[in-house]
CSV table of C-alpha atoms in Angstrom, one decimal:
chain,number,residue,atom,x,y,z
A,1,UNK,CA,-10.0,1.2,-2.5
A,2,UNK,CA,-8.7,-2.0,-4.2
A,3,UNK,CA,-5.8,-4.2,-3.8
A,4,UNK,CA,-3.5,-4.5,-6.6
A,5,UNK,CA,-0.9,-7.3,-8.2
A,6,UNK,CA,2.9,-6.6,-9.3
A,7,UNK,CA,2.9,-8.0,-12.7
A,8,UNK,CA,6.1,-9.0,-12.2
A,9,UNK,CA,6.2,-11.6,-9.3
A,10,UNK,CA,1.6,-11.8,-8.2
A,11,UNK,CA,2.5,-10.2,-5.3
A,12,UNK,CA,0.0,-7.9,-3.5
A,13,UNK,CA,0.2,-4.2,-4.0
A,14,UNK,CA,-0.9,-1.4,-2.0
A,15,UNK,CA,-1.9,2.4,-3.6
A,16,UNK,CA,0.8,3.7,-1.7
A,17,UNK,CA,3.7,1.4,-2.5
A,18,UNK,CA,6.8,2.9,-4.4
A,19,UNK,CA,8.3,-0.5,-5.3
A,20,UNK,CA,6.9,-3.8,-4.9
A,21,UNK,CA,7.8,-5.8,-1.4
A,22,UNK,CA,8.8,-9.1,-3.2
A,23,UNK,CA,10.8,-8.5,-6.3
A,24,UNK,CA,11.6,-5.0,-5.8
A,25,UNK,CA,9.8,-4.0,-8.9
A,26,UNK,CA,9.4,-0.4,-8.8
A,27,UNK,CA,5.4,0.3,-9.1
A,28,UNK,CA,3.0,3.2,-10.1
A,29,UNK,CA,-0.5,3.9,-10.2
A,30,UNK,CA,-1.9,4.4,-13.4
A,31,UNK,CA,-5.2,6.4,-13.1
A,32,UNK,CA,-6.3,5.8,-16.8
A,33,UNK,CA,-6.7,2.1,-16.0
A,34,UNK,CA,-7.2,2.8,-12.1
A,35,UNK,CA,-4.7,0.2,-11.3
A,36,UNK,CA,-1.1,-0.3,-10.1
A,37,UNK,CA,1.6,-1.2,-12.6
A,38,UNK,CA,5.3,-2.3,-12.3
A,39,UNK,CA,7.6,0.0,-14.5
A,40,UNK,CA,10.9,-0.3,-15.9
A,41,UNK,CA,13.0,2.6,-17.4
A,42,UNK,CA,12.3,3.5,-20.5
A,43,UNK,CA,15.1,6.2,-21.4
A,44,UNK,CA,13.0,9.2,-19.5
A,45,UNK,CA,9.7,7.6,-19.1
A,46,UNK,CA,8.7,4.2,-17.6
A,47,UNK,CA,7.8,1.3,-19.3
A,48,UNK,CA,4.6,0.1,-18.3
A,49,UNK,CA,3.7,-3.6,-17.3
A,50,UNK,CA,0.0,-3.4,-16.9
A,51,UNK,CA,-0.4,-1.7,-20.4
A,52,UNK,CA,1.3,-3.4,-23.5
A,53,UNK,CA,4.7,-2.0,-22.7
A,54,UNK,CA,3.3,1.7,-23.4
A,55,UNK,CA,5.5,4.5,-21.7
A,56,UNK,CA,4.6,6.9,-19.2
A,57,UNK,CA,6.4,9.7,-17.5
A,58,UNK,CA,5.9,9.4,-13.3
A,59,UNK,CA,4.6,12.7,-11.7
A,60,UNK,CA,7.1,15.3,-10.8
A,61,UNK,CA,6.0,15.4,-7.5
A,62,UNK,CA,7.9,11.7,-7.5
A,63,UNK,CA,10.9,13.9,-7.5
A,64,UNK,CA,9.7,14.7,-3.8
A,65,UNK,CA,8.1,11.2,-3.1
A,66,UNK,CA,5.2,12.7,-2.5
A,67,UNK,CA,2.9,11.2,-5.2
A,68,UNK,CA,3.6,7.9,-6.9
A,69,UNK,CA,1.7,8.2,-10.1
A,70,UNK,CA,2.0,8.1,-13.9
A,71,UNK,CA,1.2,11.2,-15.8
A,72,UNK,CA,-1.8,11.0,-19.0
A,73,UNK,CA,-0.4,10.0,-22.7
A,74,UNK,CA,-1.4,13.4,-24.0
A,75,UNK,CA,-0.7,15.2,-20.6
A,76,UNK,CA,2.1,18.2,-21.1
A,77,UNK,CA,2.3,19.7,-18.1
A,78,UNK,CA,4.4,17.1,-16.1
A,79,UNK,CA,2.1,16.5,-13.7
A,80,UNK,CA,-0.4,13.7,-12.9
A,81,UNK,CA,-4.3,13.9,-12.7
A,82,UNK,CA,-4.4,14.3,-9.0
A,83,UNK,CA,-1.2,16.9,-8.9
A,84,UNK,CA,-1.9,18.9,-11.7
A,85,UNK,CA,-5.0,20.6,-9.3
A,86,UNK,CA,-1.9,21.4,-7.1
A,87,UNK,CA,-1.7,25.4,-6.3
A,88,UNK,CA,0.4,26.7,-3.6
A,89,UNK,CA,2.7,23.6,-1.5
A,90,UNK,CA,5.0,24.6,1.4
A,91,UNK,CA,8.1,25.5,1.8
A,92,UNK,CA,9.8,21.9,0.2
A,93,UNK,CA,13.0,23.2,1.7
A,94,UNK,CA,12.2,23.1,4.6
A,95,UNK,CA,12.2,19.4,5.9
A,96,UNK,CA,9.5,19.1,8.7
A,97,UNK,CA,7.0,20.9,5.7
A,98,UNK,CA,7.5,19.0,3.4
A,99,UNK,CA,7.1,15.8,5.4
A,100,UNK,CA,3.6,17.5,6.4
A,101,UNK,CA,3.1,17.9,2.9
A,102,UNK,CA,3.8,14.8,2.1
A,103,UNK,CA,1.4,13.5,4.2
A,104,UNK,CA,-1.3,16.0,2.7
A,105,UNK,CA,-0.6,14.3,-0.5
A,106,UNK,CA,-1.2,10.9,1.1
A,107,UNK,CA,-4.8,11.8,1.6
A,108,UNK,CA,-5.1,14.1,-1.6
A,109,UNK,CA,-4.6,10.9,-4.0
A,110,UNK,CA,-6.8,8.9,-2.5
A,111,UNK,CA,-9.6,11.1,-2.8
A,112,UNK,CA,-8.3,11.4,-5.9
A,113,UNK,CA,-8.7,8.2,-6.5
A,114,UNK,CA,-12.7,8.1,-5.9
A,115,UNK,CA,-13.6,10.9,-7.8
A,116,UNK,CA,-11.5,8.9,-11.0
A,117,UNK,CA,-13.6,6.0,-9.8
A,118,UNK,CA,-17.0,8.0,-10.7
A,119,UNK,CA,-15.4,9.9,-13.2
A,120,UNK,CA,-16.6,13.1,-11.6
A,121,UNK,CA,-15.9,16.0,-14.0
A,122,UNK,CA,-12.3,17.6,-12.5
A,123,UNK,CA,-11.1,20.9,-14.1
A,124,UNK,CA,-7.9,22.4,-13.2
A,125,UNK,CA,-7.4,26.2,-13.2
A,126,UNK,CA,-5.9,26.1,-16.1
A,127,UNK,CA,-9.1,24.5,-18.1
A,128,UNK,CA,-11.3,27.2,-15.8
A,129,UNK,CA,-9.6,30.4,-14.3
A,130,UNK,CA,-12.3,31.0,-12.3
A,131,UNK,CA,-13.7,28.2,-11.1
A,132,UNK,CA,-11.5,25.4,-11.7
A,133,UNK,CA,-10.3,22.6,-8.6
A,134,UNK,CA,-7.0,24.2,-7.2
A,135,UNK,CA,-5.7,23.0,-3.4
A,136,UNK,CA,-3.8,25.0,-1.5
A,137,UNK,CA,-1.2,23.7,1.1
A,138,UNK,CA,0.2,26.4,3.3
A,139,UNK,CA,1.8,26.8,6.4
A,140,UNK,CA,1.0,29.0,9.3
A,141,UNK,CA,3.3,32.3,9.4
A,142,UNK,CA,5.4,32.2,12.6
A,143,UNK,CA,5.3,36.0,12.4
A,144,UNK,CA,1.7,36.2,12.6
A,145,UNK,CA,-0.7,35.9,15.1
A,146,UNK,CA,-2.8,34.4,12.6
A,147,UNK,CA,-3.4,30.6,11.7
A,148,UNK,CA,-4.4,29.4,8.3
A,149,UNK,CA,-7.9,28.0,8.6
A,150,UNK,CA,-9.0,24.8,6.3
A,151,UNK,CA,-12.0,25.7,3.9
A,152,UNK,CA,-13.4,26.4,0.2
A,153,UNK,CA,-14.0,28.9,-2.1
A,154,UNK,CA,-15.3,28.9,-5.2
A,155,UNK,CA,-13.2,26.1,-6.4
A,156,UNK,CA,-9.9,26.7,-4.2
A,157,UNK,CA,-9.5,24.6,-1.5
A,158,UNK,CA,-7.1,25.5,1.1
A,159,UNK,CA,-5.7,22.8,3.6
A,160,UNK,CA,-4.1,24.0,6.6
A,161,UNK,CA,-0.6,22.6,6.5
A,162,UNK,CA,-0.9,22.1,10.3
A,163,UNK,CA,-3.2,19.2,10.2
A,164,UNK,CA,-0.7,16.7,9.3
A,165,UNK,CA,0.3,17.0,12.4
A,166,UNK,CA,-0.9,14.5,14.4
A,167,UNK,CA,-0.6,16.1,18.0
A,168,UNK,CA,-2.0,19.2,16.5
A,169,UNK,CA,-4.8,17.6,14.8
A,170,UNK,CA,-6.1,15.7,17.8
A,171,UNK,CA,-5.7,19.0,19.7
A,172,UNK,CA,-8.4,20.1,17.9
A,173,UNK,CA,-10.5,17.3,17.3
A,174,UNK,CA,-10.8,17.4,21.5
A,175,UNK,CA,-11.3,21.8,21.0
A,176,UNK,CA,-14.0,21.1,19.2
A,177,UNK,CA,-15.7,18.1,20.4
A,178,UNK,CA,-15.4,16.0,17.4
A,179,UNK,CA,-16.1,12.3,17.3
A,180,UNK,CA,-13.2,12.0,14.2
A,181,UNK,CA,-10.6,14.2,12.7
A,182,UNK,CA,-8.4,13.3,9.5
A,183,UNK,CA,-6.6,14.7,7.1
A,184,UNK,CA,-8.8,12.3,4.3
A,185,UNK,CA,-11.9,13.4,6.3
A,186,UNK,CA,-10.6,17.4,5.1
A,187,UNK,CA,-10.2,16.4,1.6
A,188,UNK,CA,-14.0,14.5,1.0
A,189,UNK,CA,-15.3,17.3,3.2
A,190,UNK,CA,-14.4,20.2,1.0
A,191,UNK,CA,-14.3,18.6,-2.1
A,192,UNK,CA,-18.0,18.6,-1.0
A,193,UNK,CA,-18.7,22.3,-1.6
A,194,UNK,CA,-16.9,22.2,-4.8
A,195,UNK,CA,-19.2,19.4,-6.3
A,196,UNK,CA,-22.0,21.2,-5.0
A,197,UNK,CA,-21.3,24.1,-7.1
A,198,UNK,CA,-20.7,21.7,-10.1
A,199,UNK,CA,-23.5,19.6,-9.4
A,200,UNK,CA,-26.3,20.8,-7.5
A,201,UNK,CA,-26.0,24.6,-8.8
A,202,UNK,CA,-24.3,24.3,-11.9
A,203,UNK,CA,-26.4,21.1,-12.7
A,204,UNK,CA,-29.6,22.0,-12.0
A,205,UNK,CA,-30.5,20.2,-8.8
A,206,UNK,CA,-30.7,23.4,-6.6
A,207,UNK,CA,-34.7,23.0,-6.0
A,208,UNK,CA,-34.0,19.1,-5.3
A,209,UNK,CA,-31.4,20.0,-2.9
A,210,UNK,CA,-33.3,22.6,-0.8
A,211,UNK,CA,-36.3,20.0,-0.7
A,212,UNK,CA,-33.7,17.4,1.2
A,213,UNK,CA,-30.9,19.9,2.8
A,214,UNK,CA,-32.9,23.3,3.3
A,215,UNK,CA,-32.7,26.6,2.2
A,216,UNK,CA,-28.9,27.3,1.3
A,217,UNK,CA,-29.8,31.0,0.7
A,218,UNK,CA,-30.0,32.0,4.2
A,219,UNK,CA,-26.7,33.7,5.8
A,220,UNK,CA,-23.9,31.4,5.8
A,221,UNK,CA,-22.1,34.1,8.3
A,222,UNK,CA,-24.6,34.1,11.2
A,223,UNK,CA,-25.2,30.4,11.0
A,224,UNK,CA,-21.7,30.0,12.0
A,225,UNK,CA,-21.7,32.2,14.5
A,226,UNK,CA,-25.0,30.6,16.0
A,227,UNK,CA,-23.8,27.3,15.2
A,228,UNK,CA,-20.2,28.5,17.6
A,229,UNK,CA,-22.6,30.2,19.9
A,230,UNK,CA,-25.4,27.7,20.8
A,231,UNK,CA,-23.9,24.1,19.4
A,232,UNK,CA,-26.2,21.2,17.7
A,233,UNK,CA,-30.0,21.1,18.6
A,234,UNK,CA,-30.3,18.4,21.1
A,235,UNK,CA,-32.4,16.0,18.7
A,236,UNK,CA,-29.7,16.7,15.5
A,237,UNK,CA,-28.9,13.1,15.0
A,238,UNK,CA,-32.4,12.2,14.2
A,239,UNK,CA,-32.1,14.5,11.1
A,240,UNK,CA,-28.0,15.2,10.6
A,241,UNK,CA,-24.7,12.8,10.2
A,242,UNK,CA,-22.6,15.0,12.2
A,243,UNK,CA,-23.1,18.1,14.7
A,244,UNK,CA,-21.4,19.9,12.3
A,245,UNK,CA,-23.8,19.5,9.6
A,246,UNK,CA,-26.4,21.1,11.3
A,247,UNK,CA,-24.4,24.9,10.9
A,248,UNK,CA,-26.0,25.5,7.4
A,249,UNK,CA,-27.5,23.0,4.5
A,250,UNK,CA,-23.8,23.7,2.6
A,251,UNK,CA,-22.5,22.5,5.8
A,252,UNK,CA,-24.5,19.4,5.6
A,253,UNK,CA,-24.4,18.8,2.3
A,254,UNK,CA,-20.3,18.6,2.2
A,255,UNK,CA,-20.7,16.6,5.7
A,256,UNK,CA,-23.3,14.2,3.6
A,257,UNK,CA,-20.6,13.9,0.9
A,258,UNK,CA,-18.1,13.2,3.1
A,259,UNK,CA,-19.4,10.1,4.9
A,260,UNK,CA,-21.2,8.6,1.2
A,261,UNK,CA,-16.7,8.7,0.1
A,262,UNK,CA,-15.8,7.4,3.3
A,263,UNK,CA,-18.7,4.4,3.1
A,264,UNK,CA,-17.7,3.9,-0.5
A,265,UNK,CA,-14.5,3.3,-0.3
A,266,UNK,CA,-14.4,1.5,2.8
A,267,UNK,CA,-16.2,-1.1,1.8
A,268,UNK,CA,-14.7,-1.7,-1.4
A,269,UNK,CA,-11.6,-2.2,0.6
A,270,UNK,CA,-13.5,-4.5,3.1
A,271,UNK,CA,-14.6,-6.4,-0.2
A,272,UNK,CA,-11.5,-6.7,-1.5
A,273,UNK,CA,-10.3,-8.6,1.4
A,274,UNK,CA,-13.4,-11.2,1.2
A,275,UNK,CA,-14.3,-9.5,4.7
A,276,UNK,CA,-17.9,-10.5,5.6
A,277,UNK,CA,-20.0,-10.3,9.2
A,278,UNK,CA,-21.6,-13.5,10.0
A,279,UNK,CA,-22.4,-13.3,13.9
A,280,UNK,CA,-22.9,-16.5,15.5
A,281,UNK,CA,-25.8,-14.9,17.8
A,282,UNK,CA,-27.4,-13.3,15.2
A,283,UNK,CA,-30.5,-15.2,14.5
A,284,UNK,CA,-32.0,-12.7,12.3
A,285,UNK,CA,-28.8,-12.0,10.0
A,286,UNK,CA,-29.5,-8.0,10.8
A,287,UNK,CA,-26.4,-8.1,11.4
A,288,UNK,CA,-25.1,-10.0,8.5
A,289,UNK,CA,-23.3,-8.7,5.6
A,290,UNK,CA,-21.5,-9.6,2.4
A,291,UNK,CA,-20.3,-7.1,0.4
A,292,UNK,CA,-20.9,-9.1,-3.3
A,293,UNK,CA,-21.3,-5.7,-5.6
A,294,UNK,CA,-18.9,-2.9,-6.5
A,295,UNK,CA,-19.6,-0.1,-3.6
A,296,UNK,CA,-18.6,2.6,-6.5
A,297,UNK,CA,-21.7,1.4,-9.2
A,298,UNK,CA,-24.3,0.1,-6.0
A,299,UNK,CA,-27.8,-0.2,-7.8
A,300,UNK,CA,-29.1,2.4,-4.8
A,301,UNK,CA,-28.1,3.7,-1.1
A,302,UNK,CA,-29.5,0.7,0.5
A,303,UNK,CA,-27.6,-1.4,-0.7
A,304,UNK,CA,-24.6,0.5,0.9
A,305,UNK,CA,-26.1,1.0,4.2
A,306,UNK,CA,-27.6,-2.6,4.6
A,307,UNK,CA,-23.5,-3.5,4.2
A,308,UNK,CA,-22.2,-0.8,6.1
A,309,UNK,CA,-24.0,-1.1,9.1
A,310,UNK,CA,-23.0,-4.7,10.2
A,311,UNK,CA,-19.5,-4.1,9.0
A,312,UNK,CA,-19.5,-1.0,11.2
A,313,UNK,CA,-21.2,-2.7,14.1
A,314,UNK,CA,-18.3,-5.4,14.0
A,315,UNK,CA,-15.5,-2.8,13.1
A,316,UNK,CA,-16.8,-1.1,15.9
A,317,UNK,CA,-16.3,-3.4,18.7
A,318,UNK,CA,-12.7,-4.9,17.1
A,319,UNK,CA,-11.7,-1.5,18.3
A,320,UNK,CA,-12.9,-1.5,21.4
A,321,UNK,CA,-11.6,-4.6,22.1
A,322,UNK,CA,-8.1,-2.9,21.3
A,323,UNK,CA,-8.8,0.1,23.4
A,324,UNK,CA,-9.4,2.4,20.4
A,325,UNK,CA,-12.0,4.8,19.6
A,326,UNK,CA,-14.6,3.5,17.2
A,327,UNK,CA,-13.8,3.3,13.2
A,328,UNK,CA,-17.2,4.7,12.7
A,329,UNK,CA,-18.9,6.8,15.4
A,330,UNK,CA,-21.9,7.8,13.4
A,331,UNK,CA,-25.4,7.3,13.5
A,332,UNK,CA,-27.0,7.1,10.0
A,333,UNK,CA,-30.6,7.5,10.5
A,334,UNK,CA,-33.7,7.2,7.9
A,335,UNK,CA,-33.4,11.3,7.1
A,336,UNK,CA,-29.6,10.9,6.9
A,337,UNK,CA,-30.3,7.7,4.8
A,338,UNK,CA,-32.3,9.8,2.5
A,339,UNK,CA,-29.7,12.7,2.2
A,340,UNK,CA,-27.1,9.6,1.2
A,341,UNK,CA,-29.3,8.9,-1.4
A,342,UNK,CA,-29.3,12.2,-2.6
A,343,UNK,CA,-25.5,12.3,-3.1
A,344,UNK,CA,-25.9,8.4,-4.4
A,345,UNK,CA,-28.4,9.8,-7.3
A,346,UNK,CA,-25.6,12.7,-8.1
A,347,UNK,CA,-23.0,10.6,-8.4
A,348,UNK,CA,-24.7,7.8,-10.2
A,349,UNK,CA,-26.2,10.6,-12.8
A,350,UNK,CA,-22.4,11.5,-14.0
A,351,UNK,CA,-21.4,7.7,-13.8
A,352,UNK,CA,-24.1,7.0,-16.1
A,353,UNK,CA,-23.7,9.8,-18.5
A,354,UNK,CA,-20.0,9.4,-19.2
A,355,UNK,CA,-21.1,5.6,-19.8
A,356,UNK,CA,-23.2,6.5,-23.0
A,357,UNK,CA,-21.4,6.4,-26.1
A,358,UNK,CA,-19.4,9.2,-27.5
A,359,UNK,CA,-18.1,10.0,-24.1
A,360,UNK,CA,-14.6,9.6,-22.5
C-alpha cells in the first residue's frame, strides 16, 4: 500500500480517507492511475485533480460510504472496479449490517487494490456467467440453525457477514487455534482458489503446481475431515506456512497466496514510510533491511523475504513490547520459501505480459 498527496494543500493521504484532513478537499481513489485524487463537483460527476481536470462519477456504493472510489471512463454500470464483482450485500437497512458490511468493504478494496497493482486478469459475472469474480456478503439467518460459512466456488466467493465482528471473529480465531484471523486475511485467502483456477488450471501450470503443492486430485472432502479429525503433522512448519495449509495442496496454495499479498503489500507500506531495521547488535546485518525496490515488481522472492524477515523480527518485538500478539507469527522456511516463489513466478508472468505492447 502507498501513501498518497491531496493536490490541493501536499497533505498526506490515506486509501481510506473520504476528504482530506487539512483543506477538507473531498478525495477519491482513482484505480486507473492507482492513486488518490482530490475532486470537485462537476455537475453529476467529479472533477478530477490528479488527472487534467477529467471527470469521473464516485461509486454508488459512496452513496452508503462504503467504498470511496471513482468509477472507469467507459464504465456503465455505476459501479467501480472493485464493486462492480459485488453479488449479494446485506440487509443495508438494517444498521448494525450494514456497518459489518462496511467493514467487509474496508478489506475488499484493498485487496482490490493489489490485484490492480499486478494487473491480475478480474472478470465480473457479467463478462463470464460461469466463472466470473462475484463476492457474496450475507448474513446468518436468525431463524436457522445454520451459520453461513466463508469459502469459494468456482469463482463466487462468499464472506460470512459475521466476521466483521470483532468479538465474533476472535471467538473463532481461539475455536480454532489460529495464530491470526482478519477480515483482509479472508479476502487474499480465497481470492487464492480463484487465481488458481485462472492461473494454475486455466493457465497451464497444473503439472508445475503438483510438483511444488502435491497432488490436488485427491479428495478435497476427506482431507477436511482428516485435517478436523487428526490436526497438522507435528513437523508441518518445516514444509507448510500455516496448519491450515497442510488440509489439501488447494488449501495450501490459497494459504501460500495469502501470506505472498500480505508480504507484498506490507512492505510497500513499510517502504513508503522510509522504515528500515538497522540493529545496533547486529554485527552481521542478518538482521538488516532496507526496502529500496517496489515489493509489487521484486526481481525474485528473495528479495522479499531477505526484507521481510528483519522487518518482521523488529515488528515482532514492537508488539510485544506493547503487550500485543505478534504482527507476523509465521515461520517461512526454505520449502515455504520455494512455494512463495511459485506464486512470485505467477504473478510476475501476468505483470510481464500485460507490459508488452498492444496490451492494456
Amino acid at each position: 500500500m502507498k501513501l498518497f498527496l491531496c493536490q490541493t494543500c501536499g497533505n498526506v493521504l490515506y486509501f481510506e480517507n473520504r476528504a482530506c484532513e487539512r483543506c477538507g478537499h473531498r478525495v477519491a481513489f482513482l484505480p486507473e492511475q492507482e492513486t488518490m485524487s482530490a475532486i470537485e463537483p462537476d455537475g453529476e460527476a467529479w472533477r478530477m485533480l490528479a488527472s487534467k481536470g477529467e471527470s469521473r462519477m464516485l461509486c454508488r456504493n459512496a452513496g452508503y460510504d462504503a467504498c470511496n472510489w471513482l468509477t472507469d471512463a467507459d464504465d456503465a454500470t455505476g459501479y467501480c472496479r472493485a464493486c462492480r464483482h459485488n453479488g449479494m450485500v446485506p440487509n443495508l437497512a438494517d444498521p448494525a449490517q450494514l456497518a459489518g458490511w462496511r467493514e467487509l468493504e474496508v478489506a475488499k478494496h484493498r485487496l482490490f487494490y493489489s490485484l490492480i497493482r499486478w494487473k491480475l486478469p478480474l472478470r465480473t459475472r457479467q463478462e463470464d456467467p460461469r466463472h466470473g469474480l462475484i463476492f457474496n456478503f450475507l448474513a446468518d439467518d436468525p431463524n436457522s440453525g445454520e451459520r453461513i460459512l466463508t469459502g469459494h466456488d468456482n469463482g463466487l466467493i462468499t464472506i460470512a457477514l459475521t466476521e466483521a465482528d470483532t468479538i465474533e471473529r476472535e471467538r473463532r480465531r481461539l475455536e480454532m487455534g489460529e495464530p491470526y484471523r482478519t477480515l483482509l486475511g479472508h479476502f487474499r485467502h480465497e481470492v487464492g482458489h480463484y487465481f488458481w483456477d485462472v492461473l494454475v488450471q486455466g493457465g497451464g501450470k497444473l503439472e508445475e503446481c503438483r510438483a511444488v503443492f502435491g497432488d490436488d486430485s485427491i479428495d478435497y472432502g476427506q482431507a477436511l475431515q482428516r485435517h478436523y479429525a487428526d490436526g497438522p503433522p507435528p513437523d508441518w512448519q518445516q514444509t507448510y506456512v500455516s496448519a491450515y495449509a497442510t488440509t489439501h495442496p488447494w488449501e495450501d496454495f490459497a494459504e501460500t497466496w495469502a501470506h505472498y499479498v500480505h508480504i507484498v503489500d506490507a512492505l510497500e507500506m513499510a517502504g513508503e514510510f522510509g522504515m528500515e531495521v538497522r540493529p545496533k547488535v547486529d554485527r552481521d546485518g542478518e538482521l538488516t533491511a532496507r526496502i529500496r525496490f517496489n515489493p509489487y515488481e521484486a526481481r525474485d522472492v528473495e528479495a522479499l523475504v531477505n526484507a521481510w524477515l528483519p522487518f518482521t523480527f523488529a515488528m515482532n518485538n514492537v508488539n510485544r513490547a506493547m503487550g500485543l500478539r505478534d504482527l507476523y507469527p509465521f515461520i517461512l522456511s526454505p520449502a515455504v520459501v520455494g512455494k512463495l516463489g511459485f506464486i512470485h513466478g505467477l504473478v510476475r508472468d501476468v505483470a510481464k505480459s500485460a507490459s508488452r505492447p498492444g496490451k492494456a
